[in-house]
Short mmCIF file of N, CA, C and O in Angstrom, two decimals:
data_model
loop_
_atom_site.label_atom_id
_atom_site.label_comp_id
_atom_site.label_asym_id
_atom_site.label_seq_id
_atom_site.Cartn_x
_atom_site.Cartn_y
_atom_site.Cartn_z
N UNK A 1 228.85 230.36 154.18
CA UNK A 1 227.95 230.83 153.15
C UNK A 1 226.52 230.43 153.52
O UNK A 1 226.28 229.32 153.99
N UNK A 2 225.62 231.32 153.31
CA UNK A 2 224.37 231.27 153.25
C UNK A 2 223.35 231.49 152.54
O UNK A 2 223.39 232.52 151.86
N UNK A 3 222.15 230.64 152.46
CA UNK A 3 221.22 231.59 150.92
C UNK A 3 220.33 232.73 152.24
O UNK A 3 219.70 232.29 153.20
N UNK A 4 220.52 234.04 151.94
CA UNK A 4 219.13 235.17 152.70
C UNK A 4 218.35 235.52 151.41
O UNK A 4 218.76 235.99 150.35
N UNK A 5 217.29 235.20 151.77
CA UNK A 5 215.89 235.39 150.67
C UNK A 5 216.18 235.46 149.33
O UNK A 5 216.07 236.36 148.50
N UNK A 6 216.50 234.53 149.30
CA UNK A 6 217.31 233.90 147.95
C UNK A 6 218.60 234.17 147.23
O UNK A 6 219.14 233.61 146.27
N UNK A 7 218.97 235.32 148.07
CA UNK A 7 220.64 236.01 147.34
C UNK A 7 221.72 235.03 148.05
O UNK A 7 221.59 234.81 149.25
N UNK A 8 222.77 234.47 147.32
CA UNK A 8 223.78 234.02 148.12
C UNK A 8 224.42 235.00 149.32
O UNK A 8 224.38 236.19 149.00
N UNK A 9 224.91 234.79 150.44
CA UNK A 9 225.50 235.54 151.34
C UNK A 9 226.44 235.13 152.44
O UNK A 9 226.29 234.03 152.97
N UNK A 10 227.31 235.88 152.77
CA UNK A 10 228.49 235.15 153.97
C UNK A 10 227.62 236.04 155.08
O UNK A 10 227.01 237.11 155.11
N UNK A 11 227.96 234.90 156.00
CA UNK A 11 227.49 235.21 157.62
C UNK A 11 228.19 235.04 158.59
O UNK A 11 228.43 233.87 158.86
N UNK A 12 228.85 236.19 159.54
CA UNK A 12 229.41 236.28 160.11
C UNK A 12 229.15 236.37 161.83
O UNK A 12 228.23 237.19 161.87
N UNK A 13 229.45 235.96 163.34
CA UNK A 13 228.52 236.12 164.16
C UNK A 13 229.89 236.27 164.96
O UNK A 13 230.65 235.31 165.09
N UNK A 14 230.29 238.03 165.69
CA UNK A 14 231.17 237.48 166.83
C UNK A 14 230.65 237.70 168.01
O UNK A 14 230.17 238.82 168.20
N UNK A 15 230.60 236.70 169.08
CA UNK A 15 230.54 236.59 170.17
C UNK A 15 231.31 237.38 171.30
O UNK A 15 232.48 237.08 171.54
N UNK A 16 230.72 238.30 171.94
CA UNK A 16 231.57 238.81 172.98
C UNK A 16 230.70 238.12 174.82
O UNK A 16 229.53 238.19 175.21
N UNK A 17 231.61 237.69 175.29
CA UNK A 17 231.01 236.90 176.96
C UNK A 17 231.80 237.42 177.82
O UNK A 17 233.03 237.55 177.86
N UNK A 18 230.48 237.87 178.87
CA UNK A 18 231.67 238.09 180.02
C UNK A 18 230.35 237.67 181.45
O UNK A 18 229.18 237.54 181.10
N UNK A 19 230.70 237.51 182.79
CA UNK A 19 230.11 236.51 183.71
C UNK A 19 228.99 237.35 183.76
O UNK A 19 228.60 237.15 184.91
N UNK A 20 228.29 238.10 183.30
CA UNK A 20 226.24 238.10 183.64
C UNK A 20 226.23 238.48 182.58
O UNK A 20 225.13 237.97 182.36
N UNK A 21 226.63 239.28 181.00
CA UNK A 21 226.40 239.44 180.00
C UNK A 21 227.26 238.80 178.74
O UNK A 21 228.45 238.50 178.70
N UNK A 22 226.19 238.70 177.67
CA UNK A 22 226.67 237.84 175.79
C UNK A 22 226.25 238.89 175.42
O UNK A 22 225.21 239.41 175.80
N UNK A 23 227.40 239.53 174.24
CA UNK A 23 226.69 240.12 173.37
C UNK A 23 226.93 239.36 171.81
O UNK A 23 227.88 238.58 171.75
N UNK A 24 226.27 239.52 170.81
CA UNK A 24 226.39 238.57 170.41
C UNK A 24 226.46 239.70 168.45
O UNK A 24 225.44 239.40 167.83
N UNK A 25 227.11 240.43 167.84
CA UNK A 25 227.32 241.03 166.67
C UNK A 25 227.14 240.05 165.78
O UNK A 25 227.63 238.92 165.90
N UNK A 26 226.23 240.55 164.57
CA UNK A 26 225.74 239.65 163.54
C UNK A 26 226.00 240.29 162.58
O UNK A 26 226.10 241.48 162.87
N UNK A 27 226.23 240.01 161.16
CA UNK A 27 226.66 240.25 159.85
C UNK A 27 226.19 239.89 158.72
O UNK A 27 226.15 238.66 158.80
N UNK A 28 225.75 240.23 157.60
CA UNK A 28 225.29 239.21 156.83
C UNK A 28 225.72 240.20 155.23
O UNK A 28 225.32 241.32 154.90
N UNK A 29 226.50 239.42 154.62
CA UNK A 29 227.05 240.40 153.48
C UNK A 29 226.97 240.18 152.35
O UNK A 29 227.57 239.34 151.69
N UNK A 30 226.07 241.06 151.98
CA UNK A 30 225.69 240.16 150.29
C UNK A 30 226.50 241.14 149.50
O UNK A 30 226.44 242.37 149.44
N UNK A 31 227.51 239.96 148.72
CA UNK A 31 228.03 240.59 147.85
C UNK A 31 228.08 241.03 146.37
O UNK A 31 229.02 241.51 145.74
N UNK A 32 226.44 240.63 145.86
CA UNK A 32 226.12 240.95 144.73
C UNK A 32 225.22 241.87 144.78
O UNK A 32 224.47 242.07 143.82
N UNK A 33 225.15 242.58 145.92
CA UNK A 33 224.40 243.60 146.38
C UNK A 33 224.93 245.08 146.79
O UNK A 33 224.38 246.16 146.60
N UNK A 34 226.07 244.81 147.35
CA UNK A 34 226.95 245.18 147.88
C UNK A 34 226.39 246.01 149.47
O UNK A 34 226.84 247.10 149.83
N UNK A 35 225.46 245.29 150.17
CA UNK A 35 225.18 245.51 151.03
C UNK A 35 225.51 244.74 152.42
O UNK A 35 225.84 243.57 152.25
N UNK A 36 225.48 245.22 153.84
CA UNK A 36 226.09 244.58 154.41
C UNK A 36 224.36 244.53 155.66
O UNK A 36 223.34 245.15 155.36
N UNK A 37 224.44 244.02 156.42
CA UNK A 37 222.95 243.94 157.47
C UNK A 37 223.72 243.37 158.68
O UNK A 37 224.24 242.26 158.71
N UNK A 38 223.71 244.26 159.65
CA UNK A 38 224.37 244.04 160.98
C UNK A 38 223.12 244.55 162.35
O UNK A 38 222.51 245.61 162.49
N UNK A 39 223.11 243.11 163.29
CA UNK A 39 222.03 243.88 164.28
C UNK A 39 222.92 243.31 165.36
O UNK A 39 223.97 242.78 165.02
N UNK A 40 222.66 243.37 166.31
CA UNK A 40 222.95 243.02 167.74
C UNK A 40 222.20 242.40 168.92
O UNK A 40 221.20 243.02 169.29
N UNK A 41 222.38 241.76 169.29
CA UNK A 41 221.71 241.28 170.28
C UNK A 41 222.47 240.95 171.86
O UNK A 41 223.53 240.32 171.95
N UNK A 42 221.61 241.57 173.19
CA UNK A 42 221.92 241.23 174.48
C UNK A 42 221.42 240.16 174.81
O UNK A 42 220.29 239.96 174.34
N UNK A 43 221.99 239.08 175.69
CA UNK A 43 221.61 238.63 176.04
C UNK A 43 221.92 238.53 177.83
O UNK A 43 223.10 238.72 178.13
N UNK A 44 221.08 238.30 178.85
CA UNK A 44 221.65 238.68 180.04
C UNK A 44 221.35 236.91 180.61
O UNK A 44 220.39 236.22 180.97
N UNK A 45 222.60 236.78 180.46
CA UNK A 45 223.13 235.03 181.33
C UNK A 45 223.05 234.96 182.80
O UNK A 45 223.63 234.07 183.43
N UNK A 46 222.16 236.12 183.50
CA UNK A 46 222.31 236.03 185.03
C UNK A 46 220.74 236.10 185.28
O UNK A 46 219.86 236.48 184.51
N UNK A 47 220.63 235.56 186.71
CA UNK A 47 218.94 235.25 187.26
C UNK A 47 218.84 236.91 187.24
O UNK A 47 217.68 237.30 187.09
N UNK A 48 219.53 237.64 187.32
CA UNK A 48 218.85 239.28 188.24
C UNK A 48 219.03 239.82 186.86
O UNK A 48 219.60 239.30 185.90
N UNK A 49 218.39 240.97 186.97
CA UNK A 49 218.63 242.33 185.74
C UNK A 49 219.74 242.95 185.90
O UNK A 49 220.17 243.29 187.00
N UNK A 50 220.20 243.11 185.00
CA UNK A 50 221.26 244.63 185.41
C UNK A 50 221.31 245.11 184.03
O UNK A 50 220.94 244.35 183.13
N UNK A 51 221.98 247.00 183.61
CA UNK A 51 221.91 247.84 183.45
C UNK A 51 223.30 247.97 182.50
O UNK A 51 224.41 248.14 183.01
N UNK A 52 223.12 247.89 181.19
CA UNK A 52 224.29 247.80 180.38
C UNK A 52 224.80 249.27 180.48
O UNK A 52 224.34 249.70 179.42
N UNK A 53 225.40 250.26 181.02
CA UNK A 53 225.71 251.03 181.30
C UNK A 53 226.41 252.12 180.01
O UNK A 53 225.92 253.17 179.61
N UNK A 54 227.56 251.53 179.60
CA UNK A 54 228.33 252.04 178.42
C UNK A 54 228.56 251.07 177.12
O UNK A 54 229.57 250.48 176.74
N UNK A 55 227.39 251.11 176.64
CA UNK A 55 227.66 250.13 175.27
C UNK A 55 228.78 250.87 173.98
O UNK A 55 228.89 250.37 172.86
N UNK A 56 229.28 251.71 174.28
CA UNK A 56 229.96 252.65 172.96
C UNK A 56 230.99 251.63 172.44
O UNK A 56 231.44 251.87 171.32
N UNK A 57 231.45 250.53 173.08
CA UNK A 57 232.70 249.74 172.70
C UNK A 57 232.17 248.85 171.63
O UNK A 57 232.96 248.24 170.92
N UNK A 58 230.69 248.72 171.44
CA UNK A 58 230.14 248.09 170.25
C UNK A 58 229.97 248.96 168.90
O UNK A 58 229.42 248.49 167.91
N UNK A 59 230.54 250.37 168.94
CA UNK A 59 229.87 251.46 168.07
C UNK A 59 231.28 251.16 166.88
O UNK A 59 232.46 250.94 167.15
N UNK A 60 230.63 251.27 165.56
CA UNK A 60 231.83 251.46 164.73
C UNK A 60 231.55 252.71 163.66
O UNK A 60 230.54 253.33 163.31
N UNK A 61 232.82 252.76 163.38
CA UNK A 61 233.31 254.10 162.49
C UNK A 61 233.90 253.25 160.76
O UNK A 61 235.10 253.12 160.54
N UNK A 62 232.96 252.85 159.85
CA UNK A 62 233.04 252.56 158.88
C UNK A 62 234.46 252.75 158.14
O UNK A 62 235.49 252.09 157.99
N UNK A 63 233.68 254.74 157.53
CA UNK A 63 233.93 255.17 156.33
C UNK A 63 235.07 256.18 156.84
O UNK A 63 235.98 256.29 156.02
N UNK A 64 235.24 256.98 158.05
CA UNK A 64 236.82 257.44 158.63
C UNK A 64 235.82 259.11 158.37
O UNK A 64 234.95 259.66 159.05
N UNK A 65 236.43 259.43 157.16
CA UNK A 65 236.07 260.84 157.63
C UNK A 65 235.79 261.52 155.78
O UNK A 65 235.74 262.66 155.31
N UNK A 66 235.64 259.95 155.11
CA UNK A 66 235.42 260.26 153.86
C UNK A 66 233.56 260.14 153.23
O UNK A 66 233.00 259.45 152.38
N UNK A 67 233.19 261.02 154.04
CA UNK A 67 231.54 261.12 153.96
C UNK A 67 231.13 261.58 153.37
O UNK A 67 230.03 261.17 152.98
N UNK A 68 231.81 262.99 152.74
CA UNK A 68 231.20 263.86 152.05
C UNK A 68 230.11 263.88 150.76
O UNK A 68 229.21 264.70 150.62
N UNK A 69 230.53 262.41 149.57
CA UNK A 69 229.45 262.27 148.54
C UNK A 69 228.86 260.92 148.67
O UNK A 69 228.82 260.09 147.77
N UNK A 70 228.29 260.72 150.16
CA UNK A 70 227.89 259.27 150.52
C UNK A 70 226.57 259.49 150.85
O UNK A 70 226.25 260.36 151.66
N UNK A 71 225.70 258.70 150.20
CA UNK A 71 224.21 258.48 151.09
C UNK A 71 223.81 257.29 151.36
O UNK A 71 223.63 256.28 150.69
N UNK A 72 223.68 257.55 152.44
CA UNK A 72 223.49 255.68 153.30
C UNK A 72 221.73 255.85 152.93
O UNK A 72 221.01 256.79 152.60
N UNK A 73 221.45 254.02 153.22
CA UNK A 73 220.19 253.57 152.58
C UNK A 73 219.69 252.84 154.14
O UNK A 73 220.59 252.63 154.96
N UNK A 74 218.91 252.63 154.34
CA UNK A 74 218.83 251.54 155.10
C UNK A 74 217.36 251.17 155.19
O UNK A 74 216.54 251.91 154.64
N UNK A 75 217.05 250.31 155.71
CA UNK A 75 215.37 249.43 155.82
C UNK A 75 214.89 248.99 157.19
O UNK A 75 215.49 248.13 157.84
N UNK A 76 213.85 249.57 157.57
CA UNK A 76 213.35 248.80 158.86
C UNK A 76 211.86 248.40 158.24
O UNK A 76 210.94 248.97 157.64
N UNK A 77 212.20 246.99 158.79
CA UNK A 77 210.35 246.51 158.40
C UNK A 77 210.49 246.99 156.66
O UNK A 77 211.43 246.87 155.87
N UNK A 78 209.36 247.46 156.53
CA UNK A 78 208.91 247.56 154.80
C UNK A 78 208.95 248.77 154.40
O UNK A 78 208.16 249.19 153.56
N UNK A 79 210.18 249.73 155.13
CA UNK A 79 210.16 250.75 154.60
C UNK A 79 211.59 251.13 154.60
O UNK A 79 212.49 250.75 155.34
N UNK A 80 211.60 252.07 153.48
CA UNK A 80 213.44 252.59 152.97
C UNK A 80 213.60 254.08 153.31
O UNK A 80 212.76 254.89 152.93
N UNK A 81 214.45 254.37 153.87
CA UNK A 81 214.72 256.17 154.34
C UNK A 81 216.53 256.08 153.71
O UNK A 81 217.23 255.09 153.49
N UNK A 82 216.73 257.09 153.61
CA UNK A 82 217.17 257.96 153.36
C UNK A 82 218.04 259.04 153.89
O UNK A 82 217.53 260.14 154.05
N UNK A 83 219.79 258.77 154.28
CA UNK A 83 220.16 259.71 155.25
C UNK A 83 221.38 260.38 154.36
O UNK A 83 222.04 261.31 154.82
#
């Protein structure tokens, strides 16, 4: 449990490692909100660069195929859109 900007919230972080890349899935679920805030982060554990090639194994499929009377909300920075 965590306080985020003052709402109580569970925080969740899974770790995926493998020998030159971390990826690292973050969560944060407020449940008197009923919102959930998920970002991601690379991190590259090797001296050289390299080229994340196929990230799709990080992609998820929520809601299945029940979309039809749903409108997602979301926030970047100080502004709210609309999809």
């Amino acid at each position: 449990k965590i306080d985020a900007g003052g709402e109580p919230a569970l925080q969740l972080d899974v770790t995926l490692a493998r020998p030159k890349v971390q990826v690292i899935k973050h969560y944060i679920i407020y449940p008197r909100v009923a919102m959930i805030r998920e970002w991601t982060d690379y991190v590259n554990t090797d001296s050289k660069s390299h080229q994340l090639a196929q990230p799709s194994f990080l992609e998820q499929k929520v809601m299945g195929d029940a979309v039809d009377d749903t409108d997602l909300h979301w926030m970047r920075g100080a502004y709210m859109s609309v999809l």
